PDB file of C-alpha atoms in Angstrom:
ATOM      1  CA  MET A   1      48.228 107.111 134.038  1.00 36.00           C
ATOM      2  CA  ASN A   2      45.316 106.622 131.686  1.00 44.00           C
ATOM      3  CA  LYS A   3      45.635 104.403 128.675  1.00 50.00           C
ATOM      4  CA  ILE A   4      46.763 106.000 125.416  1.00 55.00           C
ATOM      5  CA  GLU A   5      43.321 105.753 123.844  1.00 56.00           C
ATOM      6  CA  THR A   6      40.319 103.523 124.278  1.00 50.00           C
ATOM      7  CA  LYS A   7      40.160 101.456 121.113  1.00 65.00           C
ATOM      8  CA  GLY A   8      40.512  97.895 119.924  1.00 82.00           C
ATOM      9  CA  TRP A   9      44.287  97.715 119.570  1.00 91.00           C
ATOM     10  CA  THR A  10      45.759  94.907 117.473  1.00 91.00           C
ATOM     11  CA  SER A  11      49.386  94.028 116.885  1.00 91.00           C
ATOM     12  CA  ASP A  12      49.237  95.834 113.513  1.00 92.00           C
ATOM     13  CA  THR A  13      47.792  99.050 114.940  1.00 94.00           C
ATOM     14  CA  VAL A  14      50.262  98.983 117.832  1.00 94.00           C
ATOM     15  CA  VAL A  15      53.081  98.571 115.290  1.00 94.00           C
ATOM     16  CA  ALA A  16      51.795 101.594 113.362  1.00 92.00           C
ATOM     17  CA  ASP A  17      51.434 103.681 116.526  1.00 94.00           C
ATOM     18  CA  LEU A  18      54.890 102.814 117.845  1.00 94.00           C
ATOM     19  CA  GLU A  19      56.445 103.345 114.418  1.00 91.00           C
ATOM     20  CA  ARG A  20      54.940 106.819 114.233  1.00 91.00           C
ATOM     21  CA  ALA A  21      56.181 107.603 117.742  1.00 91.00           C
ATOM     22  CA  ILE A  22      59.663 106.565 116.602  1.00 90.00           C
ATOM     23  CA  HIS A  23      59.341 108.650 113.417  1.00 87.00           C
ATOM     24  CA  GLU A  24      58.309 111.693 115.447  1.00 87.00           C
ATOM     25  CA  HIS A  25      61.143 111.213 117.959  1.00 86.00           C
ATOM     26  CA  ARG A  26      58.756 110.723 120.860  1.00 89.00           C
ATOM     27  CA  LEU A  27      60.561 107.400 121.288  1.00 90.00           C
ATOM     28  CA  PRO A  28      64.249 108.180 120.675  1.00 88.00           C
ATOM     29  CA  PRO A  29      66.880 105.512 119.970  1.00 90.00           C
ATOM     30  CA  GLY A  30      67.770 103.507 123.042  1.00 91.00           C
ATOM     31  CA  THR A  31      64.341 103.782 124.681  1.00 93.00           C
ATOM     32  CA  LYS A  32      63.442 100.593 126.544  1.00 94.00           C
ATOM     33  CA  LEU A  33      60.100  99.212 125.403  1.00 94.00           C
ATOM     34  CA  GLY A  34      58.932  97.295 128.432  1.00 93.00           C
ATOM     35  CA  GLU A  35      56.273  94.676 127.703  1.00 93.00           C
ATOM     36  CA  ASP A  36      54.386  95.311 130.936  1.00 93.00           C
ATOM     37  CA  GLU A  37      54.379  99.076 130.453  1.00 93.00           C
ATOM     38  CA  LEU A  38      53.227  98.813 126.830  1.00 94.00           C
ATOM     39  CA  SER A  39      50.577  96.268 127.779  1.00 93.00           C
ATOM     40  CA  ASP A  40      49.211  98.605 130.438  1.00 92.00           C
ATOM     41  CA  ALA A  41      49.443 101.732 128.247  1.00 91.00           C
ATOM     42  CA  TYR A  42      47.527 100.188 125.355  1.00 92.00           C
ATOM     43  CA  GLY A  43      45.252  98.011 127.450  1.00 92.00           C
ATOM     44  CA  ILE A  44      46.284  94.856 125.595  1.00 92.00           C
ATOM     45  CA  SER A  45      47.862  91.515 126.380  1.00 93.00           C
ATOM     46  CA  ARG A  46      51.602  90.950 126.447  1.00 93.00           C
ATOM     47  CA  THR A  47      51.115  88.478 123.599  1.00 94.00           C
ATOM     48  CA  ILE A  48      49.975  91.315 121.317  1.00 95.00           C
ATOM     49  CA  VAL A  49      52.832  93.498 122.556  1.00 95.00           C
ATOM     50  CA  ARG A  50      55.388  90.773 121.778  1.00 94.00           C
ATOM     51  CA  ALA A  51      53.969  90.341 118.262  1.00 96.00           C
ATOM     52  CA  ALA A  52      54.222  94.084 117.665  1.00 95.00           C
ATOM     53  CA  LEU A  53      57.786  94.288 118.941  1.00 96.00           C
ATOM     54  CA  LEU A  54      58.793  91.321 116.810  1.00 95.00           C
ATOM     55  CA  ALA A  55      57.325  92.990 113.711  1.00 94.00           C
ATOM     56  CA  LEU A  56      59.210  96.215 114.501  1.00 95.00           C
ATOM     57  CA  SER A  57      62.419  94.241 114.959  1.00 95.00           C
ATOM     58  CA  HIS A  58      61.963  92.829 111.447  1.00 92.00           C
ATOM     59  CA  ARG A  59      61.825  96.431 110.210  1.00 89.00           C
ATOM     60  CA  ARG A  60      65.005  97.077 112.207  1.00 91.00           C
ATOM     61  CA  LEU A  61      63.337  99.782 114.266  1.00 93.00           C
ATOM     62  CA  VAL A  62      63.528  97.745 117.477  1.00 95.00           C
ATOM     63  CA  GLU A  63      66.331  95.616 118.899  1.00 94.00           C
ATOM     64  CA  LEU A  64      65.400  92.523 120.905  1.00 94.00           C
ATOM     65  CA  LYS A  65      68.201  91.855 123.374  1.00 92.00           C
ATOM     66  CA  ARG A  66      68.446  88.492 125.095  1.00 90.00           C
ATOM     67  CA  ASN A  67      67.515  88.676 128.784  1.00 87.00           C
ATOM     68  CA  ARG A  68      67.213  92.468 128.538  1.00 91.00           C
ATOM     69  CA  GLY A  69      64.090  93.122 126.501  1.00 92.00           C
ATOM     70  CA  ALA A  70      63.239  95.395 123.597  1.00 94.00           C
ATOM     71  CA  PHE A  71      64.773  98.778 122.796  1.00 95.00           C
ATOM     72  CA  VAL A  72      64.304 101.340 120.061  1.00 94.00           C
ATOM     73  CA  ALA A  73      67.191 100.651 117.694  1.00 94.00           C
ATOM     74  CA  GLN A  74      70.360 102.738 117.760  1.00 92.00           C
ATOM     75  CA  PRO A  75      71.909 102.652 114.266  1.00 92.00           C
ATOM     76  CA  SER A  76      75.697 102.750 114.202  1.00 91.00           C
ATOM     77  CA  VAL A  77      77.658 105.272 112.166  1.00 90.00           C
ATOM     78  CA  ARG A  78      78.283 102.557 109.585  1.00 91.00           C
ATOM     79  CA  GLU A  79      74.580 101.719 109.390  1.00 92.00           C
ATOM     80  CA  ALA A  80      73.744 105.412 109.055  1.00 92.00           C
ATOM     81  CA  ARG A  81      76.040 105.731 106.067  1.00 90.00           C
ATOM     82  CA  GLU A  82      74.659 102.558 104.490  1.00 93.00           C
ATOM     83  CA  VAL A  83      71.056 103.738 104.850  1.00 94.00           C
ATOM     84  CA  PHE A  84      71.714 107.060 103.161  1.00 93.00           C
ATOM     85  CA  GLU A  85      73.842 105.431 100.494  1.00 94.00           C
ATOM     86  CA  ALA A  86      70.921 103.135  99.711  1.00 96.00           C
ATOM     87  CA  ARG A  87      68.554 106.102  99.604  1.00 96.00           C
ATOM     88  CA  SER A  88      70.907 107.952  97.260  1.00 96.00           C
ATOM     89  CA  LEU A  89      70.835 104.961  94.902  1.00 95.00           C
ATOM     90  CA  LEU A  90      67.057 104.504  94.932  1.00 97.00           C
ATOM     91  CA  GLU A  91      65.368 107.853  95.425  1.00 97.00           C
ATOM     92  CA  PRO A  92      66.821 109.978  92.580  1.00 97.00           C
ATOM     93  CA  ARG A  93      65.706 107.495  89.913  1.00 97.00           C
ATOM     94  CA  THR A  94      62.380 107.115  91.693  1.00 97.00           C
ATOM     95  CA  ALA A  95      61.931 110.901  91.611  1.00 98.00           C
ATOM     96  CA  HIS A  96      62.659 110.803  87.866  1.00 98.00           C
ATOM     97  CA  SER A  97      59.968 108.160  87.325  1.00 98.00           C
ATOM     98  CA  ALA A  98      57.501 110.012  89.556  1.00 98.00           C
ATOM     99  CA  ALA A  99      57.928 113.206  87.539  1.00 98.00           C
ATOM    100  CA  LEU A 100      56.939 111.391  84.363  1.00 97.00           C
ATOM    101  CA  ARG A 101      53.864 109.834  85.994  1.00 97.00           C
ATOM    102  CA  MET A 102      52.774 112.876  88.012  1.00 97.00           C
ATOM    103  CA  THR A 103      49.084 113.817  87.916  1.00 97.00           C
ATOM    104  CA  ASP A 104      47.449 117.010  89.126  1.00 97.00           C
ATOM    105  CA  ALA A 105      45.970 115.056  92.032  1.00 97.00           C
ATOM    106  CA  ASP A 106      49.444 113.834  92.974  1.00 97.00           C
ATOM    107  CA  LEU A 107      50.743 117.423  92.898  1.00 97.00           C
ATOM    108  CA  ASP A 108      47.903 118.554  95.146  1.00 97.00           C
ATOM    109  CA  LEU A 109      48.716 115.785  97.631  1.00 97.00           C
ATOM    110  CA  LEU A 110      52.426 116.687  97.730  1.00 97.00           C
ATOM    111  CA  THR A 111      51.582 120.385  98.080  1.00 96.00           C
ATOM    112  CA  GLU A 112      49.290 119.641 101.019  1.00 97.00           C
ATOM    113  CA  ASN A 113      52.056 117.562 102.608  1.00 95.00           C
ATOM    114  CA  ILE A 114      54.507 120.483 102.350  1.00 93.00           C
ATOM    115  CA  CYS A 115      51.951 122.903 103.814  1.00 94.00           C
ATOM    116  CA  ASN A 116      51.382 120.589 106.769  1.00 94.00           C
ATOM    117  CA  GLU A 117      55.143 120.208 107.232  1.00 91.00           C
ATOM    118  CA  HIS A 118      55.545 124.009 107.329  1.00 89.00           C
ATOM    119  CA  ALA A 119      52.716 124.302 109.842  1.00 93.00           C
ATOM    120  CA  ALA A 120      54.371 121.717 112.083  1.00 90.00           C
ATOM    121  CA  LEU A 121      57.705 123.537 111.916  1.00 86.00           C
ATOM    122  CA  ASP A 122      56.050 126.879 112.677  1.00 88.00           C
ATOM    123  CA  ALA A 123      54.352 125.284 115.681  1.00 91.00           C
ATOM    124  CA  GLY A 124      57.673 123.907 116.922  1.00 86.00           C
ATOM    125  CA  GLU A 125      56.491 120.326 116.335  1.00 87.00           C
ATOM    126  CA  ASN A 126      59.771 119.100 114.892  1.00 83.00           C
ATOM    127  CA  GLY A 127      58.933 115.440 115.319  1.00 84.00           C
ATOM    128  CA  ARG A 128      55.707 115.780 113.351  1.00 88.00           C
ATOM    129  CA  ALA A 129      57.546 117.798 110.697  1.00 88.00           C
ATOM    130  CA  LEU A 130      60.083 114.985 110.368  1.00 87.00           C
ATOM    131  CA  PHE A 131      57.312 112.428 109.983  1.00 90.00           C
ATOM    132  CA  LEU A 132      55.647 114.516 107.252  1.00 92.00           C
ATOM    133  CA  SER A 133      58.983 114.983 105.504  1.00 91.00           C
ATOM    134  CA  GLY A 134      59.394 111.226 105.371  1.00 91.00           C
ATOM    135  CA  GLN A 135      55.856 110.860 104.045  1.00 93.00           C
ATOM    136  CA  PHE A 136      56.720 113.281 101.229  1.00 95.00           C
ATOM    137  CA  HIS A 137      59.506 110.947 100.106  1.00 95.00           C
ATOM    138  CA  ILE A 138      57.321 107.861 100.436  1.00 95.00           C
ATOM    139  CA  GLU A 139      54.559 109.482  98.359  1.00 96.00           C
ATOM    140  CA  ILE A 140      57.088 110.152  95.595  1.00 97.00           C
ATOM    141  CA  ALA A 141      57.906 106.438  95.512  1.00 96.00           C
ATOM    142  CA  ARG A 142      54.199 105.598  95.409  1.00 96.00           C
ATOM    143  CA  ILE A 143      53.624 107.994  92.521  1.00 97.00           C
ATOM    144  CA  ALA A 144      56.510 106.375  90.645  1.00 96.00           C
ATOM    145  CA  ASP A 145      54.395 103.193  90.702  1.00 94.00           C
ATOM    146  CA  GLN A 146      57.248 100.955  91.816  1.00 89.00           C
ATOM    147  CA  SER A 147      55.783  98.997  94.714  1.00 90.00           C
ATOM    148  CA  THR A 148      58.899  96.975  95.552  1.00 92.00           C
ATOM    149  CA  ILE A 149      61.097 100.064  95.639  1.00 93.00           C
ATOM    150  CA  GLU A 150      58.393 101.918  97.589  1.00 92.00           C
ATOM    151  CA  THR A 151      58.625  99.240 100.295  1.00 92.00           C
ATOM    152  CA  PHE A 152      62.419  99.572 100.451  1.00 93.00           C
ATOM    153  CA  ILE A 153      62.247 103.359 100.599  1.00 94.00           C
ATOM    154  CA  SER A 154      59.597 103.271 103.320  1.00 92.00           C
ATOM    155  CA  GLU A 155      61.810 101.084 105.495  1.00 91.00           C
ATOM    156  CA  LEU A 156      64.900 103.193 104.782  1.00 94.00           C
ATOM    157  CA  ILE A 157      63.055 106.373 105.736  1.00 93.00           C
ATOM    158  CA  ALA A 158      61.850 104.779 108.963  1.00 89.00           C
ATOM    159  CA  ARG A 159      65.469 103.954 109.815  1.00 91.00           C
ATOM    160  CA  SER A 160      66.513 107.444 108.728  1.00 91.00           C
ATOM    161  CA  SER A 161      64.311 108.891 111.466  1.00 87.00           C
ATOM    162  CA  LEU A 162      66.368 106.967 114.035  1.00 89.00           C
ATOM    163  CA  ILE A 163      69.592 108.176 112.454  1.00 91.00           C
ATOM    164  CA  ILE A 164      68.431 111.792 112.498  1.00 87.00           C
ATOM    165  CA  ALA A 165      67.351 111.442 116.139  1.00 83.00           C
ATOM    166  CA  LEU A 166      70.843 110.241 117.034  1.00 84.00           C
ATOM    167  CA  TYR A 167      73.019 112.394 114.837  1.00 86.00           C
ATOM    168  CA  TRP A 168      71.290 115.584 113.725  1.00 78.00           C
ATOM    169  CA  ARG A 169      73.133 118.825 114.418  1.00 69.00           C
ATOM    170  CA  ARG A 170      70.895 121.420 112.808  1.00 55.00           C
ATOM    171  CA  ARG A 171      67.287 122.007 111.827  1.00 55.00           C
ATOM    172  CA  ALA A 172      68.112 121.226 108.190  1.00 51.00           C
ATOM    173  CA  ALA A 173      67.944 117.553 109.105  1.00 50.00           C
ATOM    174  CA  LEU A 174      64.183 117.990 109.024  1.00 56.00           C
ATOM    175  CA  CYS A 175      64.544 118.491 105.256  1.00 54.00           C
ATOM    176  CA  GLU A 176      64.996 122.047 104.068  1.00 60.00           C
ATOM    177  CA  THR A 177      61.651 123.361 102.893  1.00 65.00           C
ATOM    178  CA  GLN A 178      63.217 124.878  99.794  1.00 82.00           C
ATOM    179  CA  ALA A 179      64.404 121.445  98.683  1.00 89.00           C
ATOM    180  CA  HIS A 180      60.877 120.064  98.724  1.00 92.00           C
ATOM    181  CA  HIS A 181      59.534 123.138  96.937  1.00 93.00           C
ATOM    182  CA  ALA A 182      62.180 122.746  94.216  1.00 95.00           C
ATOM    183  CA  LEU A 183      61.205 119.112  93.773  1.00 96.00           C
ATOM    184  CA  LEU A 184      57.547 120.081  93.584  1.00 96.00           C
ATOM    185  CA  ASP A 185      58.356 122.582  90.832  1.00 97.00           C
ATOM    186  CA  ALA A 186      60.205 119.895  88.842  1.00 98.00           C
ATOM    187  CA  PHE A 187      57.241 117.568  89.260  1.00 98.00           C
ATOM    188  CA  ALA A 188      54.853 120.301  88.094  1.00 97.00           C
ATOM    189  CA  HIS A 189      56.888 120.601  84.894  1.00 97.00           C
ATOM    190  CA  ARG A 190      57.123 116.785  84.569  1.00 97.00           C
ATOM    191  CA  ASP A 191      60.898 117.260  84.368  1.00 98.00           C
ATOM    192  CA  GLY A 192      62.387 113.888  85.278  1.00 97.00           C
ATOM    193  CA  ASP A 193      66.029 114.931  84.871  1.00 98.00           C
ATOM    194  CA  ALA A 194      65.609 117.958  87.140  1.00 98.00           C
ATOM    195  CA  ALA A 195      63.746 115.902  89.762  1.00 98.00           C
ATOM    196  CA  GLU A 196      66.519 113.304  89.756  1.00 98.00           C
ATOM    197  CA  GLN A 197      69.283 115.870  90.237  1.00 97.00           C
ATOM    198  CA  LEU A 198      67.349 117.767  92.899  1.00 97.00           C
ATOM    199  CA  MET A 199      66.773 114.579  94.872  1.00 97.00           C
ATOM    200  CA  LYS A 200      70.488 113.748  94.713  1.00 96.00           C
ATOM    201  CA  SER A 201      71.390 117.195  96.041  1.00 94.00           C
ATOM    202  CA  HIS A 202      68.668 117.041  98.677  1.00 93.00           C
ATOM    203  CA  LEU A 203      69.943 113.762 100.102  1.00 93.00           C
ATOM    204  CA  LEU A 204      73.527 115.026 100.110  1.00 91.00           C
ATOM    205  CA  ASP A 205      72.414 118.097 102.076  1.00 88.00           C
ATOM    206  CA  LEU A 206      70.536 115.890 104.507  1.00 87.00           C
ATOM    207  CA  VAL A 207      73.618 113.768 105.188  1.00 87.00           C
ATOM    208  CA  ALA A 208      75.683 116.951 105.626  1.00 85.00           C
ATOM    209  CA  SER A 209      73.283 118.026 108.391  1.00 83.00           C
ATOM    210  CA  LEU A 210      74.224 115.025 110.532  1.00 84.00           C
ATOM    211  CA  ASP A 211      76.876 115.003 113.230  1.00 80.00           C
ATOM    212  CA  LEU A 212      78.024 111.433 113.702  1.00 68.00           C
ATOM    213  CA  ARG A 213      79.538 112.283 117.084  1.00 66.00           C
ATOM    214  CA  ASN A 214      76.264 113.413 118.635  1.00 54.00           C
ATOM    215  CA  VAL A 215      74.052 110.908 120.469  1.00 55.00           C
ATOM    216  CA  SER A 216      70.638 111.722 121.944  1.00 53.00           C
ATOM    217  CA  GLN A 217      69.423 110.377 125.272  1.00 54.00           C
ATOM    218  CA  PRO A 218      66.258 108.271 125.638  1.00 55.00           C
ATOM    219  CA  PRO A 219      63.282 109.721 127.552  1.00 55.00           C
ATOM    220  CA  THR A 220      62.755 108.952 131.211  1.00 53.00           C
ATOM    221  CA  SER A 221      59.162 107.767 130.717  1.00 62.00           C
ATOM    222  CA  LEU A 222      57.871 105.444 128.013  1.00 66.00           C
ATOM    223  CA  ARG A 223      54.255 106.273 128.773  1.00 67.00           C
ATOM    224  CA  GLU A 224      54.838 110.008 128.513  1.00 63.00           C
ATOM    225  CA  ALA A 225      56.599 109.511 125.173  1.00 65.00           C
ATOM    226  CA  LEU A 226      53.561 107.689 123.773  1.00 68.00           C
ATOM    227  CA  GLN A 227      51.071 110.314 124.952  1.00 64.00           C
ATOM    228  CA  ARG A 228      50.283 112.944 122.289  1.00 57.00           C
TER     229      ARG A 228
END
């Protein structure tokens, strides 16, 4: 099979590419990330692959198992609950702050994100829609101008994509489009209280869409998962 793309891959760009593949559920939880296969797919050395996998393990997206190799992480039920509890503590207040700092340019960016998310859903590209949904939440944290919290939220959303891949039971896990539209309306009115309450409700609905008894199976081919 041909390499993913002819370009000068570095450990950082491989991290970004693998992270996106995990976000988009092209690499579901439990997928074995073989060093040789990744090295061949990207056309890079195993040293670069190891550095990328180590970085992803620090973000808790990859598990490095002694004498077994690297695997896309499989969050437990307890971890799933902890991740969404942390999001419920951080994101509502962040949404409140974002509403008060919102500019017209910020609104345009969030609107474009929602439009792209709808287009992905209409095209049946659920993984891409999930990635865009996560980006919507990360942009809210950026707009709130709280860089430390933005970093936490970004990592929590990355882990949320693994949780959704394992435990989702209905399409609502992709983030109901109405919820994002309601948030956008609150932002347009610079209504911090409304944005905070809407984010709380949105996250509760997202958790309710998960079935903690359901576990997805990893793909049969790592290379095919990485091909777009």
